XYZ file of C-alpha atoms in Angstrom:
673
model
C -26.049 -35.369 -36.381
C -26.910 -35.252 -40.093
C -24.572 -32.826 -42.285
C -27.621 -31.185 -43.022
C -28.965 -31.055 -39.818
C -25.686 -29.129 -38.756
C -25.646 -26.489 -41.883
C -28.870 -25.650 -40.675
C -27.686 -24.811 -37.314
C -24.171 -23.146 -38.763
C -26.916 -21.288 -40.553
C -29.077 -19.999 -37.479
C -26.102 -19.560 -35.239
C -24.231 -16.773 -38.271
C -27.842 -15.531 -38.784
C -28.326 -15.361 -34.956
C -25.106 -13.500 -34.533
C -25.566 -10.975 -37.636
C -28.816 -9.961 -36.172
C -27.106 -8.821 -33.287
C -24.443 -7.111 -34.786
C -26.978 -5.434 -37.075
C -28.870 -3.937 -34.047
C -25.876 -2.834 -31.578
C -24.870 -1.285 -35.082
C -28.022 -0.200 -34.963
C -28.072 1.630 -31.516
C -24.876 3.064 -31.713
C -26.129 5.176 -35.532
C -29.130 6.641 -33.972
C -27.189 8.136 -30.981
C -26.884 5.707 -27.783
C -23.361 4.918 -26.755
C -21.698 1.654 -26.932
C -22.219 1.011 -23.399
C -25.679 1.365 -23.534
C -26.017 -0.394 -26.612
C -24.122 -3.186 -24.770
C -26.338 -2.989 -21.848
C -29.538 -3.383 -23.960
C -28.272 -6.445 -26.010
C -27.025 -7.682 -22.351
C -30.705 -7.813 -21.121
C -31.059 -11.614 -22.285
C -27.371 -12.697 -20.746
C -26.868 -14.147 -17.107
C -22.894 -13.971 -17.213
C -20.434 -11.312 -18.256
C -16.522 -11.082 -17.954
C -14.404 -9.118 -18.379
C -12.088 -5.830 -16.445
C -13.304 -4.153 -13.633
C -13.319 -0.756 -13.347
C -14.220 0.714 -9.398
C -14.935 4.183 -9.032
C -14.221 6.748 -6.426
C -16.634 9.537 -6.516
C -15.622 12.917 -3.816
C -17.618 15.125 -2.868
C -14.855 17.499 -0.860
C -17.617 20.150 -0.006
C -19.614 17.287 2.371
C -16.443 15.491 3.087
C -18.531 12.751 1.654
C -17.445 10.326 -1.386
C -19.236 6.946 -3.060
C -17.862 4.188 -4.992
C -19.810 2.946 -8.746
C -18.502 -0.677 -10.465
C -18.498 -1.214 -13.777
C -17.105 -4.266 -15.742
C -15.997 -4.080 -19.494
C -16.451 -6.684 -21.595
C -13.749 -8.242 -22.842
C -15.170 -7.697 -26.980
C -13.055 -3.996 -26.084
C -16.812 -2.205 -26.628
C -19.359 -2.666 -24.625
C -19.118 -1.968 -20.816
C -21.742 -2.180 -17.622
C -22.587 -0.108 -14.515
C -23.085 -2.487 -12.081
C -25.749 -2.952 -8.951
C -25.010 -5.508 -6.300
C -27.802 -7.137 -4.701
C -25.290 -7.397 -1.092
C -22.656 -4.964 -0.753
C -19.548 -5.802 -3.268
C -16.261 -7.001 -2.099
C -14.253 -4.506 0.272
C -10.837 -5.727 -1.847
C -12.519 -4.675 -5.386
C -10.584 -2.867 -7.500
C -9.906 -1.414 -10.973
C -7.951 -3.981 -13.352
C -9.079 -7.177 -11.724
C -10.828 -9.797 -13.877
C -14.547 -11.178 -13.041
C -17.081 -12.925 -14.186
C -20.314 -11.884 -12.679
C -24.044 -13.769 -12.965
C -27.740 -11.686 -12.860
C -30.231 -9.957 -14.942
C -30.190 -6.318 -16.660
C -32.837 -3.790 -14.873
C -33.202 -0.433 -15.562
C -30.209 0.350 -17.365
C -27.474 -1.673 -14.421
C -26.675 -5.183 -14.409
C -27.516 -6.583 -11.399
C -24.976 -8.646 -10.221
C -26.152 -11.733 -8.591
C -23.090 -13.865 -8.215
C -19.130 -12.679 -8.666
C -16.173 -15.026 -9.226
C -12.988 -13.628 -9.143
C -10.751 -14.313 -11.696
C -6.552 -15.455 -10.726
C -4.244 -12.820 -9.807
C -2.593 -10.922 -12.012
C 1.353 -11.367 -11.559
C 4.209 -9.828 -13.234
C 1.795 -8.950 -16.638
C 2.571 -6.356 -18.340
C -0.606 -4.157 -18.601
C 0.793 -1.043 -21.469
C 3.802 -0.220 -22.749
C 5.933 1.146 -19.929
C 5.577 -2.460 -18.896
C 4.659 -1.717 -15.312
C 3.061 -4.183 -13.154
C -0.118 -4.639 -11.982
C -0.029 -6.576 -8.635
C -3.181 -8.243 -7.017
C -2.614 -9.511 -3.942
C -4.398 -13.092 -2.788
C -5.593 -11.215 0.587
C -7.462 -9.270 -1.858
C -5.510 -5.973 -1.161
C -4.305 -3.945 -4.120
C -0.904 -3.179 -3.698
C 0.767 0.103 -4.420
C 1.968 -0.354 -8.175
C 5.463 -0.746 -9.359
C 7.111 2.723 -8.965
C 7.681 4.019 -13.327
C 7.674 6.334 -14.958
C 3.741 6.658 -15.539
C 2.404 8.053 -19.286
C -0.459 10.544 -18.778
C -3.154 11.625 -21.357
C -4.982 14.994 -20.496
C -8.051 15.619 -22.644
C -10.553 18.623 -22.576
C -13.889 17.979 -22.757
C -16.970 20.120 -23.115
C -20.337 19.651 -23.182
C -23.315 20.962 -26.047
C -24.313 23.554 -22.820
C -21.055 23.503 -20.107
C -17.847 24.708 -21.704
C -14.171 24.395 -20.005
C -13.174 27.714 -21.662
C -14.906 29.178 -18.448
C -12.545 28.456 -15.727
C -9.226 27.138 -17.306
C -7.728 26.585 -21.016
C -4.938 23.798 -21.997
C -2.182 25.943 -21.546
C -3.713 25.765 -17.646
C -3.906 22.535 -17.738
C -0.724 21.918 -19.051
C 0.903 23.758 -15.730
C -1.401 21.987 -13.086
C -0.240 18.676 -14.315
C 3.392 19.054 -16.727
C 5.298 22.167 -16.410
C 4.469 24.794 -13.275
C 7.000 24.917 -10.810
C 4.616 23.497 -8.915
C 2.855 20.700 -10.948
C 1.345 17.014 -10.482
C 4.956 15.839 -12.311
C 7.052 17.643 -9.848
C 4.594 16.844 -6.447
C 6.156 13.097 -7.430
C 9.005 13.544 -8.308
C 9.825 15.045 -5.241
C 7.894 12.797 -2.718
C 9.305 9.852 -4.416
C 13.004 11.475 -4.567
C 12.590 10.783 -8.256
C 11.947 7.081 -8.215
C 7.712 8.517 -9.784
C 7.581 10.615 -13.067
C 4.408 11.788 -14.880
C 5.915 11.944 -18.582
C 4.784 15.229 -19.889
C 5.051 14.076 -23.627
C 5.040 10.351 -24.323
C 4.144 11.115 -28.009
C 7.279 12.836 -28.865
C 5.704 15.875 -30.734
C 7.371 18.150 -28.417
C 4.328 19.326 -26.298
C 2.974 18.643 -23.094
C 0.194 15.717 -23.871
C -2.642 17.773 -23.284
C -5.999 17.894 -26.148
C -8.824 19.560 -26.521
C -11.491 20.366 -25.671
C -13.780 18.450 -27.914
C -17.022 18.803 -27.672
C -19.773 15.536 -27.381
C -22.812 15.105 -27.430
C -23.932 15.407 -24.222
C -25.658 18.081 -21.990
C -25.566 18.673 -18.176
C -28.686 17.546 -17.393
C -27.621 13.932 -16.228
C -24.291 13.333 -14.672
C -23.238 10.305 -17.336
C -19.277 10.479 -16.491
C -18.499 7.208 -17.740
C -20.500 8.150 -21.190
C -18.764 11.171 -21.382
C -15.384 9.318 -21.067
C -15.552 6.702 -24.201
C -17.637 9.666 -25.695
C -14.336 12.094 -25.625
C -11.534 9.209 -26.558
C -13.758 8.534 -29.382
C -13.183 12.284 -30.142
C -9.567 12.231 -29.330
C -8.961 9.191 -31.339
C -11.096 10.285 -34.399
C -8.451 13.434 -34.110
C -5.524 11.352 -33.704
C -4.490 10.992 -30.727
C -2.788 7.515 -29.924
C -4.654 6.207 -26.658
C -3.194 3.142 -26.415
C 0.196 5.023 -25.419
C -1.331 6.096 -22.183
C -1.784 4.399 -19.389
C -3.438 7.398 -17.440
C -6.520 8.968 -19.358
C -7.096 12.607 -16.975
C -10.609 14.126 -18.071
C -11.170 18.396 -17.622
C -14.481 18.708 -17.503
C -16.105 21.589 -17.245
C -16.130 22.703 -13.786
C -18.550 21.574 -10.505
C -20.914 24.540 -10.367
C -21.753 24.095 -14.121
C -22.907 20.792 -13.526
C -25.482 20.449 -11.848
C -26.755 17.012 -11.584
C -22.846 16.238 -10.324
C -21.821 16.618 -6.820
C -18.364 16.229 -7.276
C -15.206 17.958 -8.018
C -12.926 15.105 -9.063
C -13.616 10.882 -9.895
C -11.288 8.584 -10.358
C -10.312 4.698 -11.109
C -8.971 2.702 -7.949
C -6.471 1.328 -8.810
C -5.257 0.811 -12.556
C -6.049 -1.547 -14.683
C -4.890 -1.825 -18.945
C -6.047 1.889 -18.485
C -7.272 4.174 -15.952
C -9.204 6.873 -15.887
C -9.314 10.453 -13.943
C -12.140 12.746 -14.349
C -11.577 16.359 -12.946
C -14.252 19.518 -12.664
C -12.162 21.887 -10.013
C -9.057 24.156 -10.586
C -6.715 23.500 -8.524
C -3.328 20.787 -9.255
C -4.099 19.089 -6.293
C -7.534 17.638 -7.637
C -5.510 15.927 -10.305
C -2.720 14.733 -7.428
C -5.527 13.490 -5.273
C -7.444 11.641 -8.142
C -4.589 10.139 -9.573
C -3.225 8.950 -5.999
C -6.439 6.842 -6.131
C -5.308 5.288 -9.421
C -1.599 4.448 -8.144
C -3.846 2.655 -5.299
C -3.917 5.441 -2.386
C -6.428 5.863 -0.259
C -8.012 9.258 1.286
C -6.126 10.779 4.355
C -8.160 11.070 7.625
C -8.180 11.825 11.003
C -8.569 10.174 14.280
C -7.866 12.048 17.497
C -8.877 10.137 19.733
C -7.449 6.941 18.111
C -10.468 4.884 18.023
C -10.533 3.381 15.130
C -13.191 6.073 13.932
C -12.249 8.540 11.286
C -13.533 12.014 12.032
C -12.656 13.428 8.903
C -12.375 10.955 6.002
C -10.372 14.120 4.451
C -9.197 16.105 7.141
C -5.428 15.432 7.025
C -3.862 18.520 5.657
C -0.554 16.983 5.522
C -1.029 14.763 2.584
C -2.593 15.191 -1.420
C -5.214 12.612 -0.332
C -7.357 15.179 1.832
C -9.590 17.574 -0.050
C -9.069 19.749 -2.118
C -6.567 22.152 -1.941
C -4.315 25.484 -3.359
C -1.364 24.150 -1.248
C 1.378 21.477 -2.561
C 2.835 19.271 -0.478
C 4.316 16.146 -0.160
C 2.721 12.591 0.773
C 2.873 11.402 4.172
C 5.004 8.634 5.633
C 2.290 6.352 6.033
C 1.443 6.698 1.908
C 4.802 7.126 1.299
C 5.479 3.844 2.740
C 2.927 1.840 1.250
C 3.999 3.547 -2.424
C 7.994 2.063 -1.796
C 9.627 4.986 -2.125
C 11.535 4.823 1.044
C 11.934 1.363 0.969
C 14.813 1.621 -2.260
C 16.178 3.587 -0.269
C 18.191 1.747 3.055
C 18.385 3.297 6.412
C 15.334 5.744 5.323
C 12.493 3.512 7.848
C 13.397 2.086 11.113
C 10.911 -0.465 12.776
C 10.967 -0.119 16.127
C 10.552 -3.751 18.287
C 12.524 -1.801 21.824
C 12.093 1.277 23.421
C 14.660 4.224 23.001
C 15.284 7.467 22.122
C 15.628 7.965 18.210
C 16.215 10.893 15.875
C 14.393 11.817 13.466
C 15.024 13.931 10.353
C 12.366 15.716 8.261
C 11.120 14.892 5.231
C 12.411 16.419 2.451
C 16.082 16.762 3.443
C 18.430 14.419 1.058
C 19.673 11.250 2.705
C 22.772 11.659 2.399
C 22.902 14.723 4.453
C 21.345 13.106 7.923
C 24.250 10.869 8.435
C 21.379 7.542 8.933
C 18.479 8.913 10.850
C 15.459 7.475 9.538
C 12.865 9.576 7.824
C 9.960 7.803 9.660
C 9.536 5.123 12.971
C 7.261 2.790 12.146
C 5.758 0.786 15.286
C 2.825 -2.537 14.969
C -0.461 -1.592 17.152
C -0.989 -4.986 17.817
C -4.532 -5.268 18.818
C -5.466 -3.906 15.179
C -3.284 -5.115 13.091
C -2.188 -1.281 12.012
C 1.258 -0.017 12.407
C 1.719 4.324 13.655
C 4.272 5.805 11.560
C 6.332 8.756 13.436
C 7.160 11.612 11.262
C 9.182 14.803 11.227
C 7.566 17.900 8.713
C 9.010 20.737 7.559
C 8.875 23.415 5.102
C 11.678 21.896 2.474
C 11.938 21.595 -1.136
C 9.441 23.029 -3.830
C 6.291 21.428 -2.370
C 6.768 23.296 1.362
C 3.004 25.074 1.461
C 2.736 22.757 4.892
C -0.021 23.830 7.506
C 2.265 25.056 10.711
C 0.131 22.475 12.762
C 2.013 19.630 11.131
C 5.710 21.393 11.553
C 5.590 21.903 15.077
C 6.521 18.495 16.197
C 5.895 14.864 15.865
C 3.526 13.836 13.525
C 1.685 10.238 14.401
C -0.187 8.218 11.632
C -1.940 5.369 11.268
C -1.997 2.690 8.555
C -2.298 -0.771 8.243
C 1.065 -1.303 6.219
C -0.236 -2.010 2.749
C -2.862 -1.838 0.171
C -5.584 0.349 -0.450
C -6.793 1.562 3.480
C -7.336 4.721 4.939
C -4.697 6.411 6.137
C -5.325 8.281 9.903
C -3.778 11.411 11.587
C -3.890 10.742 15.068
C -1.481 13.588 16.497
C 1.382 16.150 16.257
C 3.722 16.681 19.235
C 4.938 19.040 20.909
C 8.360 18.626 22.985
C 7.702 17.328 25.918
C 4.261 15.780 25.045
C 3.243 12.314 25.086
C 0.870 10.445 23.388
C -0.323 6.628 25.040
C -2.040 3.825 23.752
C -2.264 2.121 27.061
C -3.973 -1.207 25.162
C -0.909 -1.846 23.710
C 1.579 -0.644 25.899
C 3.049 2.351 23.489
C 3.867 5.474 24.507
C 5.442 8.359 21.978
C 7.046 11.689 23.943
C 8.795 14.080 21.707
C 12.212 15.801 23.329
C 13.151 18.317 21.233
C 12.484 19.286 17.493
C 14.251 21.905 15.150
C 17.390 22.155 12.591
C 15.895 19.596 10.446
C 15.307 16.716 12.925
C 13.409 15.951 15.803
C 13.963 13.614 18.943
C 11.038 10.988 20.005
C 11.166 8.400 22.927
C 9.520 5.493 22.249
C 8.516 3.664 25.159
C 7.026 -0.201 25.704
C 5.428 -1.704 28.698
C 4.649 0.161 31.963
C 4.387 4.020 31.208
C 3.212 6.646 33.893
C 1.323 9.642 32.964
C -0.903 12.223 34.712
C -4.388 10.921 36.330
C -7.239 12.679 34.486
C -9.757 14.832 36.578
C -13.040 15.947 36.295
C -15.166 17.689 38.973
C -19.261 17.971 38.537
C -21.342 20.140 38.302
C -18.405 22.513 36.832
C -20.957 25.594 38.328
C -22.907 25.129 41.686
C -25.484 28.183 42.699
C -26.592 28.362 46.222
C -27.459 30.496 49.358
C -25.514 30.631 52.498
C -25.476 27.685 54.205
C -26.753 25.566 51.865
C -25.257 22.082 51.187
C -23.232 22.099 48.806
C -21.251 18.394 47.299
C -19.589 18.082 44.438
C -18.038 14.749 42.729
C -14.746 14.099 41.512
C -13.736 11.696 39.190
C -10.322 10.481 38.618
C -8.518 8.419 35.621
C -5.441 6.382 36.327
C -4.200 6.957 32.757
C -1.128 4.668 33.088
C -0.246 1.817 30.460
C -1.697 -1.485 31.079
C 2.034 -2.414 31.990
C 1.525 -0.576 34.799
C 0.895 -2.024 38.578
C -1.629 0.107 40.380
C -1.097 2.860 42.302
C -2.243 5.456 44.997
C -3.347 8.528 43.764
C -3.814 11.269 46.284
C -6.428 14.447 45.755
C -6.108 18.266 47.674
C -8.210 19.836 47.711
C -7.528 24.083 47.145
C -9.959 26.791 47.635
C -8.491 29.424 48.637
C -10.858 31.060 51.881
C -13.526 28.633 51.228
C -13.010 25.182 53.227
C -13.398 22.282 51.774
C -13.469 17.914 52.463
C -12.598 15.594 49.969
C -13.854 11.997 51.155
C -11.914 9.982 50.338
C -8.425 12.127 50.172
C -6.822 8.777 48.156
C -7.822 6.438 45.366
C -5.936 3.151 44.697
C -6.487 2.569 40.618
C -5.149 0.061 38.753
C -3.926 1.226 34.702
C -7.079 2.670 32.912
C -9.639 2.493 36.200
C -11.664 5.164 37.318
C -12.870 6.259 40.647
C -14.323 8.965 42.562
C -14.741 11.266 45.471
C -17.047 13.499 46.899
C -15.801 17.352 47.649
C -17.886 18.727 50.053
C -17.919 23.084 51.011
C -18.656 25.639 53.365
C -20.933 27.724 52.167
C -21.164 30.597 55.022
C -19.544 32.645 53.032
C -20.721 36.288 51.713
C -22.517 36.439 48.858
C -19.829 35.958 45.553
C -18.036 34.268 43.129
C -15.496 31.440 44.328
C -13.234 29.143 42.230
C -12.290 25.740 43.580
C -9.601 23.179 42.214
C -8.434 19.890 43.563
C -5.235 18.148 42.503
C -4.953 14.913 41.375
C -0.964 13.690 41.897
C 0.354 9.519 42.009
C 2.217 8.599 44.973
C 4.727 6.412 43.488
C 6.643 6.312 40.474
C 7.312 10.082 38.462
C 5.249 13.334 40.251
C 2.771 13.449 37.086
C -0.171 15.644 38.141
C -4.250 16.706 37.150
C -6.671 19.155 38.200
C -9.646 20.505 37.750
C -11.820 23.160 38.308
C -15.451 24.381 39.567
C -17.617 27.994 40.833
C -19.162 27.869 43.864
C -21.268 30.817 43.357
C -23.448 32.336 47.021
C -26.406 34.172 46.310
C -28.416 35.440 48.235
C -30.144 37.713 46.711
C -33.901 37.005 44.997
C -34.182 38.449 40.784
C -36.149 41.433 39.997
C -39.856 40.826 39.242
C -40.585 40.444 36.018
C -42.668 42.954 34.344
C -44.881 43.953 31.288
C -47.307 41.245 31.911
C -49.845 41.025 28.944
C -51.848 38.425 27.591
C -53.498 37.645 24.722
C -56.286 34.659 23.273
C -57.161 33.605 20.162
C -59.811 31.785 18.943
C -59.314 28.625 20.429
C -59.288 30.172 24.440
C -55.303 29.543 23.945
C -53.671 32.253 26.091
C -50.352 33.497 25.630
C -48.693 35.532 27.790
C -45.263 37.722 27.539
C -43.095 39.598 30.154
C -40.507 41.553 29.869
C -37.156 39.358 31.179
C -35.964 39.740 34.259
C -32.224 40.385 35.724
C -29.818 38.571 38.474
C -26.242 39.658 39.069
C -24.737 36.857 40.471
C -26.066 33.062 39.250
C -28.473 34.422 36.427
C -32.235 33.852 36.181
C -33.044 30.129 36.338
C -36.699 30.229 35.236
C -39.952 31.498 35.325
C -42.571 30.287 37.564
C -46.171 30.794 35.797
C -49.552 31.312 38.009
C -52.752 31.015 37.427
C -55.521 31.296 40.180
C -52.849 31.478 42.335
C -51.776 28.292 41.760
C -47.959 27.416 39.307
C -48.730 25.787 36.345
C -45.558 25.825 34.594
C -42.322 27.211 34.629
C -40.980 29.099 31.365
C -37.347 29.186 29.967
C -38.189 32.468 28.740
C -40.197 35.468 28.600
C -43.091 33.830 27.569
C -45.622 31.055 28.165
C -49.105 29.706 26.634
C -52.085 27.740 28.203
C -53.986 25.838 26.347
C -56.216 24.575 29.663
C -58.769 27.020 29.529
C -62.950 27.079 29.536
C -64.863 29.193 27.199
C -66.446 31.561 29.798
C -64.369 31.837 32.416
C -62.288 34.648 34.060
C -58.350 33.830 34.273
C -55.798 35.636 36.610
C -52.185 35.115 35.753
C -48.984 35.854 37.726
C -45.542 35.160 37.109
C -41.792 35.035 39.055
C -38.828 35.162 38.764
C -35.740 32.391 39.764
C -32.489 32.305 39.766
C -30.062 29.367 39.742
C -29.840 29.448 43.443
C -33.177 28.877 44.495
C -34.628 32.428 44.850
C -37.532 33.828 44.038
C -38.695 36.998 42.885
C -41.725 38.680 44.329
C -45.012 38.273 42.284
C -45.716 40.355 39.109
C -48.579 42.396 38.667
C -51.396 40.520 37.383
C -53.196 40.137 33.996
C -57.044 39.772 34.090
C -58.331 37.002 31.186
C -61.349 36.706 30.188
C -62.626 33.865 27.646
C -65.494 34.345 25.830
C -68.231 32.211 24.768
C -67.099 31.985 20.857
C -63.223 31.419 22.174
C -62.297 34.786 21.598
C -60.944 36.595 24.680
C -59.574 39.544 26.120
C -56.370 40.356 28.695
C -55.370 43.353 30.568
C -52.411 44.427 33.066
C -51.058 47.178 34.185
C -47.547 45.537 33.828
C -45.842 46.428 36.866
C -44.901 44.490 39.492
C -46.243 43.781 43.346
C -44.435 45.264 46.191
């Protein structure tokens, strides 16, 4: 290439660069934010590199959350909302460097392919020298415990103000200075290993700034734009944001943000810096959203232990549940994830063999518990999870825990590392056993009190009471009719146990009954059934029946279930007040007064037209559209109870369908004798 050609090419490149910069500046000057200007400039681009923002949006009221993805350009100014053509990788976390290829569509960058750059290992991300670790497996590990430097910025919109529900001093109290605060919560939960510093800039006051009014209203939920505008306003007011890794934005409350459905938003994980958005009043919302910054997922419930979370915010023993006005520290699983207990020898016991263990209540001084662990960790091989056993009591400043969790040993499940929900399975009481029959694991609470709980951990064969159910639960018959019930029995022994014979015993008082068979030989987790026949040569009345099931080998555990037999020979009362109306289409609508039955109750109402049964009504009304113009019909109704007794017919009502579709009906409302 000649020198003149190189010169022309160089001039063209400089001209294009100046035009792009000029257009970007113009977009900012006319009111578009730097993010949107970057988005418009990226319309022709096919590849962008930068730092990822993964943001979780919390709708606590409806137990629902959503995830948004943004990419902050390496130029430090532009940002791009990302839209994935396919489900994005589940392991993506804030702070991870990625390169995306795609195109701009509708204000978003549509990602067609994504490349993850090398994990950041040991790279210092902020002035605190805190390390962000990204695991090769794709799981963002809990960050290094350390001093956290957070700034709080109050943000007012043009038509919605934070002053309607809070003030800078109240926010400072929630975060730093109240008797119970976010800083105090993390200090107590971590035994002093983590804190949120109140005065990073050293001016003698908590680092809470604003409110700053930004040029946005509440007609849209542009929370990312709000954050960038608020940061610009804070920096213009002299706030040095480079001092802080956590940026917390306090917004007008949720009720004043009609386009938003959340009370809190946060980065999942933390890169160069991370954000949290607060639109609620309680301090625990701050603790919850900052928990996401630190890599913690939600605290849910799974009482069936089937790996299906019933309520993603349902574990009320952990700040990562739904928003709350009560203060309490984190559950055992989250405490282990954060590494707080690993730094104190003897506080975690990983159990690999059965035995009896003494648990100290979380919150006690480790020096006072004489070597007792605060949590037991037991592998759950079938799902590669861990069970966490812990004992909670109202100890310390953050002690506003529901009594549901203080009555005994709490069982949680968690994968043991990374961003994944913890689930509360059960809180035991003395003598209660939790059984995982698939893995041959059982936990039995032996005792609790005075800051300690005793729990037995068993592996292999653990026997349990058989489960028993009778169907139907209620059976109504006339005397001398055949009464049969089905009895279903499940052997609830763990998978490591041999089969055993379960004996069934009938107890029905004055009612004779027979079980066939009376014994069932079942393997662990296997179910079987028996038939129960009872004598119905009885007077009218209600007769409770019970069946017991007990193992004939091993411990004398037993289970039972009951059913109700009703003998009813008396029909219901006769329906009264039968009346009819006809609409223009010739549809006949019948209504009557409800009948009564003292023993088994009214089951339904047979309806007759000209003496022929045309249907059954569950309540005291019925419609008949199978009519012809010019015809007349006589309707009657009876009542039938659950035992099959049927009353006499009601007095009839005569209906005439006119040629034009109108009609009339009349009846005396009485009953036939």
